[in-house]
CSV table of C-alpha atoms in Angstrom, one decimal:
chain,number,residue,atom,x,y,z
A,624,UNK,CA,-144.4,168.0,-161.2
A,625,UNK,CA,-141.3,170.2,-160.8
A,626,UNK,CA,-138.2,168.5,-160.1
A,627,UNK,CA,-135.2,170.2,-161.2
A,628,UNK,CA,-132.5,171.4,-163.6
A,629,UNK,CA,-131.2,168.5,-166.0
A,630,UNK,CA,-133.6,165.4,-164.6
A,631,UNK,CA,-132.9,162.1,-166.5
A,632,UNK,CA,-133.5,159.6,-164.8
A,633,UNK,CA,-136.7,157.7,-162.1
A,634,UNK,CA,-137.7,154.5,-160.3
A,635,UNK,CA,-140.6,153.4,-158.7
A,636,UNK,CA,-140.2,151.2,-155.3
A,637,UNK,CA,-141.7,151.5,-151.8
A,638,UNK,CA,-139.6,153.5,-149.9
A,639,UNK,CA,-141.6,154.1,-146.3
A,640,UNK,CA,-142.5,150.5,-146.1
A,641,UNK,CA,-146.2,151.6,-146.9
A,642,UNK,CA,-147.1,149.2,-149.5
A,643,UNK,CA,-147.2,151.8,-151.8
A,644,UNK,CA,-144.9,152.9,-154.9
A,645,UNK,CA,-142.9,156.4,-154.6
A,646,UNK,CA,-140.9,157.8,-157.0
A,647,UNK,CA,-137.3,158.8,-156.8
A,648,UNK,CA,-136.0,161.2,-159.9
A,649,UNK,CA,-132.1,162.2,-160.5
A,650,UNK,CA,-131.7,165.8,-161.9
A,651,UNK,CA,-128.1,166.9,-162.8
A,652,UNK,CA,-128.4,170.9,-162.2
A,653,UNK,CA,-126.2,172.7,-163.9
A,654,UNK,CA,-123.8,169.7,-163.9
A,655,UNK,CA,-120.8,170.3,-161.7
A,656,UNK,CA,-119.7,168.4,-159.2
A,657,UNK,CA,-122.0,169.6,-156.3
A,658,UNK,CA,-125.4,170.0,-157.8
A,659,UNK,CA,-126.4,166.7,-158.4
A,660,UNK,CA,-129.9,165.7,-156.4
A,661,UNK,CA,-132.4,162.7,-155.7
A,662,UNK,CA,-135.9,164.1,-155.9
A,663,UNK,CA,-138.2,161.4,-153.5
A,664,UNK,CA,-141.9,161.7,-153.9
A,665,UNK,CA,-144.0,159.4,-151.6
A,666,UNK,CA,-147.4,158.2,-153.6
A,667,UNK,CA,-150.8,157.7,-151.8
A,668,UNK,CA,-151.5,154.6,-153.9
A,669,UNK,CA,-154.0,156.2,-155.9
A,670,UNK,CA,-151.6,157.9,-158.4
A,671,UNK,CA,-151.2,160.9,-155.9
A,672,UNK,CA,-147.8,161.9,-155.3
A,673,UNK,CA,-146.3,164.2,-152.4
A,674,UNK,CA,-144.1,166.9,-152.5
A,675,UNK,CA,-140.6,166.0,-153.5
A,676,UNK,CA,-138.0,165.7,-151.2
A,677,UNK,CA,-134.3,166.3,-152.2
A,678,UNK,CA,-131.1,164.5,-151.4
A,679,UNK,CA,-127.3,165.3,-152.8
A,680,UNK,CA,-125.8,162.6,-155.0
A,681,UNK,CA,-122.5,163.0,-156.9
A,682,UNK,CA,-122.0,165.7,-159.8
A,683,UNK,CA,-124.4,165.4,-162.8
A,684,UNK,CA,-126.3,162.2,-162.1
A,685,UNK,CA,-127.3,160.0,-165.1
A,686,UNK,CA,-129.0,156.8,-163.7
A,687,UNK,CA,-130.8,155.2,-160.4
A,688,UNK,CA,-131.6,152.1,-159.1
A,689,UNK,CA,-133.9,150.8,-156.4
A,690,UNK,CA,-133.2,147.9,-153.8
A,691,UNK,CA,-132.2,146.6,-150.6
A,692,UNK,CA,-128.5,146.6,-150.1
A,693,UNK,CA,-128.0,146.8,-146.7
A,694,UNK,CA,-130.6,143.8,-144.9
A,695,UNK,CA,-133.0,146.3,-143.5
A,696,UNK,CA,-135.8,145.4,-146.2
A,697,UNK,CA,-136.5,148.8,-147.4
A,698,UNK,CA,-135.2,150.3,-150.5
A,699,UNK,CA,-132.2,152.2,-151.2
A,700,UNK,CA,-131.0,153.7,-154.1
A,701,UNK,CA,-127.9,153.7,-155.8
A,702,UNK,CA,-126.8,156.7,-158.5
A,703,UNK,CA,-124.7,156.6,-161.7
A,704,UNK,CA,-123.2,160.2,-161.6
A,705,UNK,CA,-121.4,161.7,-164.7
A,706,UNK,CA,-119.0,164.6,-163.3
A,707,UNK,CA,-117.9,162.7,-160.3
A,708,UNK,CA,-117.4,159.4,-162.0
A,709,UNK,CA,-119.1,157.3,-159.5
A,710,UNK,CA,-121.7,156.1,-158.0
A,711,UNK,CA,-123.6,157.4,-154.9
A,712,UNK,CA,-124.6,154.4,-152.1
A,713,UNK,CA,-127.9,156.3,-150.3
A,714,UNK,CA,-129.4,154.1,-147.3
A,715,UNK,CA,-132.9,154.9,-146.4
A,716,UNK,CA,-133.9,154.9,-143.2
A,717,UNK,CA,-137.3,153.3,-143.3
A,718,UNK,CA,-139.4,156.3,-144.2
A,719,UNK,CA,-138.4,157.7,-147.4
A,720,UNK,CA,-135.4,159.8,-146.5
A,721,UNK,CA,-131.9,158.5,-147.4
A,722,UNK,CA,-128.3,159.6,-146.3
A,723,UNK,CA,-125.4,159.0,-148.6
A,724,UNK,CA,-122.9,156.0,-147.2
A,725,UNK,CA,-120.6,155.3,-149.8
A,726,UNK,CA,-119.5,156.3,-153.1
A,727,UNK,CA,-117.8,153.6,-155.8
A,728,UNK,CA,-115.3,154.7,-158.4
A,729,UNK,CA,-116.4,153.7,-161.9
A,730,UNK,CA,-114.7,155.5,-164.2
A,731,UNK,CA,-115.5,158.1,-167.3
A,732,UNK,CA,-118.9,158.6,-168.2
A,733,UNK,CA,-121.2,155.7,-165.7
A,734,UNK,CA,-124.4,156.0,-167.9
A,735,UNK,CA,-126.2,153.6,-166.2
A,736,UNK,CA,-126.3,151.7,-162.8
A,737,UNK,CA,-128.7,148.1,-161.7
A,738,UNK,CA,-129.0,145.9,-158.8
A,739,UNK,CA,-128.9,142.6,-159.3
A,740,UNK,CA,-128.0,139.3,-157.3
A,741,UNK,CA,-125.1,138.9,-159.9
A,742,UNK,CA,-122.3,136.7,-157.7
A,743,UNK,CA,-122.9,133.3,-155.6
A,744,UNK,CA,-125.1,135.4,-152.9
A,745,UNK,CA,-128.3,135.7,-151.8
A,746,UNK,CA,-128.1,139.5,-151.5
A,747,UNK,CA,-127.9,142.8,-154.1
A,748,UNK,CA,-124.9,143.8,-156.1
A,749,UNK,CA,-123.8,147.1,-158.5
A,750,UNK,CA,-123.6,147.2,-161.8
A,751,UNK,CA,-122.4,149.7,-163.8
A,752,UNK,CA,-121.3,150.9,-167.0
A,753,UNK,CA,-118.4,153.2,-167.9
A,754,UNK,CA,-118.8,154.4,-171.8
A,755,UNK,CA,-115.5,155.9,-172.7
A,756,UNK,CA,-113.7,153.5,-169.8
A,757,UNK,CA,-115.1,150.7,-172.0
A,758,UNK,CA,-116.2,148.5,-169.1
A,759,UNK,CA,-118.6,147.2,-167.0
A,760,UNK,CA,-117.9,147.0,-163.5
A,761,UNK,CA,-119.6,144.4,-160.7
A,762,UNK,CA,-119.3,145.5,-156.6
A,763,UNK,CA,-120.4,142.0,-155.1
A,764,UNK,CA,-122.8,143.6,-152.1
A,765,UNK,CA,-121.8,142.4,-148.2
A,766,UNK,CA,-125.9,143.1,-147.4
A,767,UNK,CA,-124.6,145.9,-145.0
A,768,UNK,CA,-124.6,148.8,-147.4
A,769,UNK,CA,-120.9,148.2,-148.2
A,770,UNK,CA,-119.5,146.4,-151.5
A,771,UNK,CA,-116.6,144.0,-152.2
A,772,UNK,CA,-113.6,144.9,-154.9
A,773,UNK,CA,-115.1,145.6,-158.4
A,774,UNK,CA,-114.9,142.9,-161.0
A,775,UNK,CA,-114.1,144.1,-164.3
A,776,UNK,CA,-115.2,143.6,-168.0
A,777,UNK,CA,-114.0,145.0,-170.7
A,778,UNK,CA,-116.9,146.3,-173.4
A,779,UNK,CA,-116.9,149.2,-176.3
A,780,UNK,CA,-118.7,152.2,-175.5
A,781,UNK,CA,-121.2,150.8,-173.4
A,782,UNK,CA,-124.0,153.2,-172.9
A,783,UNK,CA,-127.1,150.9,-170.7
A,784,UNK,CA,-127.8,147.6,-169.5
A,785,UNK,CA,-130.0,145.3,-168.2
A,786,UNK,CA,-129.8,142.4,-165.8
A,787,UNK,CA,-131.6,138.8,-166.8
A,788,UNK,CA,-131.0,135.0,-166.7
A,789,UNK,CA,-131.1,135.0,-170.3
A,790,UNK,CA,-129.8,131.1,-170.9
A,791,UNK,CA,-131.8,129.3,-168.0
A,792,UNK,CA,-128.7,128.8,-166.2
A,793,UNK,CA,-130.1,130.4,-162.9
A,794,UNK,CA,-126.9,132.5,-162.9
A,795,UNK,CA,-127.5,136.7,-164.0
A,796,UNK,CA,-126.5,137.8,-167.3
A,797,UNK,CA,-126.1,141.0,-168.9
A,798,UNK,CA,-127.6,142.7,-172.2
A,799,UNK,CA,-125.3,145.7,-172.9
A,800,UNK,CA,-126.3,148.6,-175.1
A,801,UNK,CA,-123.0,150.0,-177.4
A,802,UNK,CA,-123.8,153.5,-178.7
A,803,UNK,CA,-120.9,153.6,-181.1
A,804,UNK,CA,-121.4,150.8,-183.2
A,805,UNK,CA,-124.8,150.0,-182.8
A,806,UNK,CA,-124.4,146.7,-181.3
A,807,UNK,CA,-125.7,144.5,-178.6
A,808,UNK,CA,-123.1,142.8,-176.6
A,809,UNK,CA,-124.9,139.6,-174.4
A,810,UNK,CA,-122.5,138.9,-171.2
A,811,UNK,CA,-123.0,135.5,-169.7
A,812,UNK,CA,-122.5,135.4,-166.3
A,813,UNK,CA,-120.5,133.0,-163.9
A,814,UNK,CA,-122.1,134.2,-160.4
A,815,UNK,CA,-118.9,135.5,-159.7
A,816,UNK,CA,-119.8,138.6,-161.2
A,817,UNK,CA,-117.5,137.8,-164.5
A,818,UNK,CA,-118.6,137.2,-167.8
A,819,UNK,CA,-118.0,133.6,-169.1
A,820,UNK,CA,-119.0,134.4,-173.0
A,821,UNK,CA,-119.6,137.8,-174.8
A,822,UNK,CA,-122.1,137.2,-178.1
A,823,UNK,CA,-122.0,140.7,-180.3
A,824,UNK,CA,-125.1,141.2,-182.4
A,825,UNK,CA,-126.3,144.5,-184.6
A,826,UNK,CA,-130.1,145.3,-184.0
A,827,UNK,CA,-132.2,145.5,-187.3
A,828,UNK,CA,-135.7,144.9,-186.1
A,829,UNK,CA,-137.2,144.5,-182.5
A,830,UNK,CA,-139.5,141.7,-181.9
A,831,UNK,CA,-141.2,141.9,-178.6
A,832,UNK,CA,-143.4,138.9,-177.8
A,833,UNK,CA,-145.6,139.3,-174.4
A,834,UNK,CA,-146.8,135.9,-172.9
A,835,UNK,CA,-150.2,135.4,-170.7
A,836,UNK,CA,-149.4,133.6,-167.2
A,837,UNK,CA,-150.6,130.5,-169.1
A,838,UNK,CA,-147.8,131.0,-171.3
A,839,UNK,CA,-149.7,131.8,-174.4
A,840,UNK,CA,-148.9,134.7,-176.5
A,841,UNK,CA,-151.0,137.7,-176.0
A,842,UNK,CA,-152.9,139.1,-178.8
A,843,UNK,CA,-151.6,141.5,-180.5
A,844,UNK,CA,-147.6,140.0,-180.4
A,845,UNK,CA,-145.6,139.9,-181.9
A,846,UNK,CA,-144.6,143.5,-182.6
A,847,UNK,CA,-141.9,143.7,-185.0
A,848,UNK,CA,-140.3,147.2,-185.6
A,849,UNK,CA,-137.4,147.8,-188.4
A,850,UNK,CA,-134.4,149.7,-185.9
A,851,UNK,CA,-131.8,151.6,-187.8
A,852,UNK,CA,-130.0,152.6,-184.1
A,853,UNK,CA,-129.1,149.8,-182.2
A,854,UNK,CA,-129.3,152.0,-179.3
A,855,UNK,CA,-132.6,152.5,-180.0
A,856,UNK,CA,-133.5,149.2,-180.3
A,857,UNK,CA,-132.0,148.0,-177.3
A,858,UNK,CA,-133.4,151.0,-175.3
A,859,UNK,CA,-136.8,150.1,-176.4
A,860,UNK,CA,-135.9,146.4,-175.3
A,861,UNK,CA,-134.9,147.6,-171.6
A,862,UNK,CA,-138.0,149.7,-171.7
A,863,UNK,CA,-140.1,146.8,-172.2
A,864,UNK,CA,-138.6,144.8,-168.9
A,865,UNK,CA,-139.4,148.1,-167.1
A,866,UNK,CA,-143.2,148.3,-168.1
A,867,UNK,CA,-143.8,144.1,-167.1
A,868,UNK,CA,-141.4,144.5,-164.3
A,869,UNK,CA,-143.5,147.2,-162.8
A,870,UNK,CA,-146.8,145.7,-163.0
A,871,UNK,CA,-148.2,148.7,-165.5
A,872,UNK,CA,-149.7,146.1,-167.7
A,873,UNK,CA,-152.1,144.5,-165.0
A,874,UNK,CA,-152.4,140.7,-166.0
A,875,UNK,CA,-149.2,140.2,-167.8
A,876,UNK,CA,-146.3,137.5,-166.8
A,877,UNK,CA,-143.3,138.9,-165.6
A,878,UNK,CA,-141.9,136.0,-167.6
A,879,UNK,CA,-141.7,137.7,-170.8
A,880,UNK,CA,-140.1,136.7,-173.9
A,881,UNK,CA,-138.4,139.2,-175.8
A,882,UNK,CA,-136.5,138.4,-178.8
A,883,UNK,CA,-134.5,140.6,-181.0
A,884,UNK,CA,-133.4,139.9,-184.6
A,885,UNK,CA,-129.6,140.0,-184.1
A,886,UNK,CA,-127.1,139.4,-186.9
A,887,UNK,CA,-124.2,138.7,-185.1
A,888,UNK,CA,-121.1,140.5,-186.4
């Protein structure tokens, strides 16, 4: 399906309150600061999909997240954008069409934006990464489609993350993908949306390790794969929390075990 100029990034979430996953797709254009879109397909929940839909989002979009931010309990989406800096706030209105609320200011190069419950709330904050700013930055969400101050930690290059309790703390952590040296920075989190501990590792070979819902190892896992890029490595790692978190492999916990062989340094 045709979506546009420059598309690098999707999600899957319900958007019209149907049951039913859509699709929303960012495509950059020709990358200046007014061509960036959100292309929003509504699926039929037999793998059908509708004609896309466009919305504007900042200049040369990189990354989009899915979730409820403002209490409604429909999904809106939140976009990294490149050329701008920032990152676009777009409130649906229940049906599957969105209108952009708020922008935050993140700084050089946002590759990558999540929602998570990161601070001592029940409700959904921003994360976001800045590569050459060297940060990542946390806007604790008010659940009214409007963010608190960003909290700020530094990190090199930092090109994606994802969002996990990774120590069984119940308190959000962060894995953090950096591009320049091939390393994996692990950010503990304090539910303030600061990071309490930084762990650097280099990536040399990916295990992934899928668990039944009887927690017993599926057959098949381990698979262990020798990573020269730690970029690679990581992304494969993230892609791997995608495919269990969106149900593609029927059957399969979402409480997965995925363990990387890091040599710290």
């Amino acid at each position: 399906m045709p979506v546009g100029a420059g598309t690098s990034d999707v999600v899957t979430a319900d958007l019209n309150g149907d049951g039913k996953l859509d699709l929303a797709v960012v495509a950059s254009g020709d990358g200046s600061a007014g061509s960036g879109r959100v292309a929003v397909s509504l699926g039929n929940g037999a793998g059908g999909l509708g004609s896309f839909t466009t919305v504007r989002s900042g200049g040369a979009p990189t990354a989009i997240a899915a979730g409820d931010v403002n209490g409604d309990l429909v999904a809106d989406l939140v976009v990294a954008n490149s050329a701008t800096a920032n990152v676009t706030v777009l409130l649906n209105s229940g049906t599957g069409s969105f209108t952009a609320t708020a922008t935050l200011a993140v700084g050089a190069t946002p590759n990558d934006v999540a929602l998570d419950q990161i601070d001592r709330g029940r409700v959904l904050d921003v994360v976001a990464v800045s590569e050459t700013g060297d940060f990542v930055k946390v806007w604790p969400g008010n659940n009214n489609g409007t963010f608190k101050a960003p909290v700020t930690t530094s990190v090199s290059n930092p090109v994606s993350l994802a969002v996990m309790d990774l120590n069984n703390d119940h308190m959000r952590d962060a894995v953090v993908a950096s591009a320049a040296d091939n390393r994996v920075r692990v950010l503990l989190g304090d539910r303030t949306g600061r990071s309490v501990g930084a762990r650097v590792h280099r990536v040399d070979r990916l295990h992934v390790v899928l668990f039944s819902k009887r927690r017993e190892p599926i057959p098949g896992a381990p698979i262990a794969t020798p990573m020269r890029s730690g970029f690679v490595a990581t992304a494969l790692v993230i892609a791997a929390l995608l495919v269990l978190a969106l149900g593609i492999l029927p059957g399969i916990s979402l409480d997965v075990a995925l363990a990387a062989s890091l040599r710290k340094g």
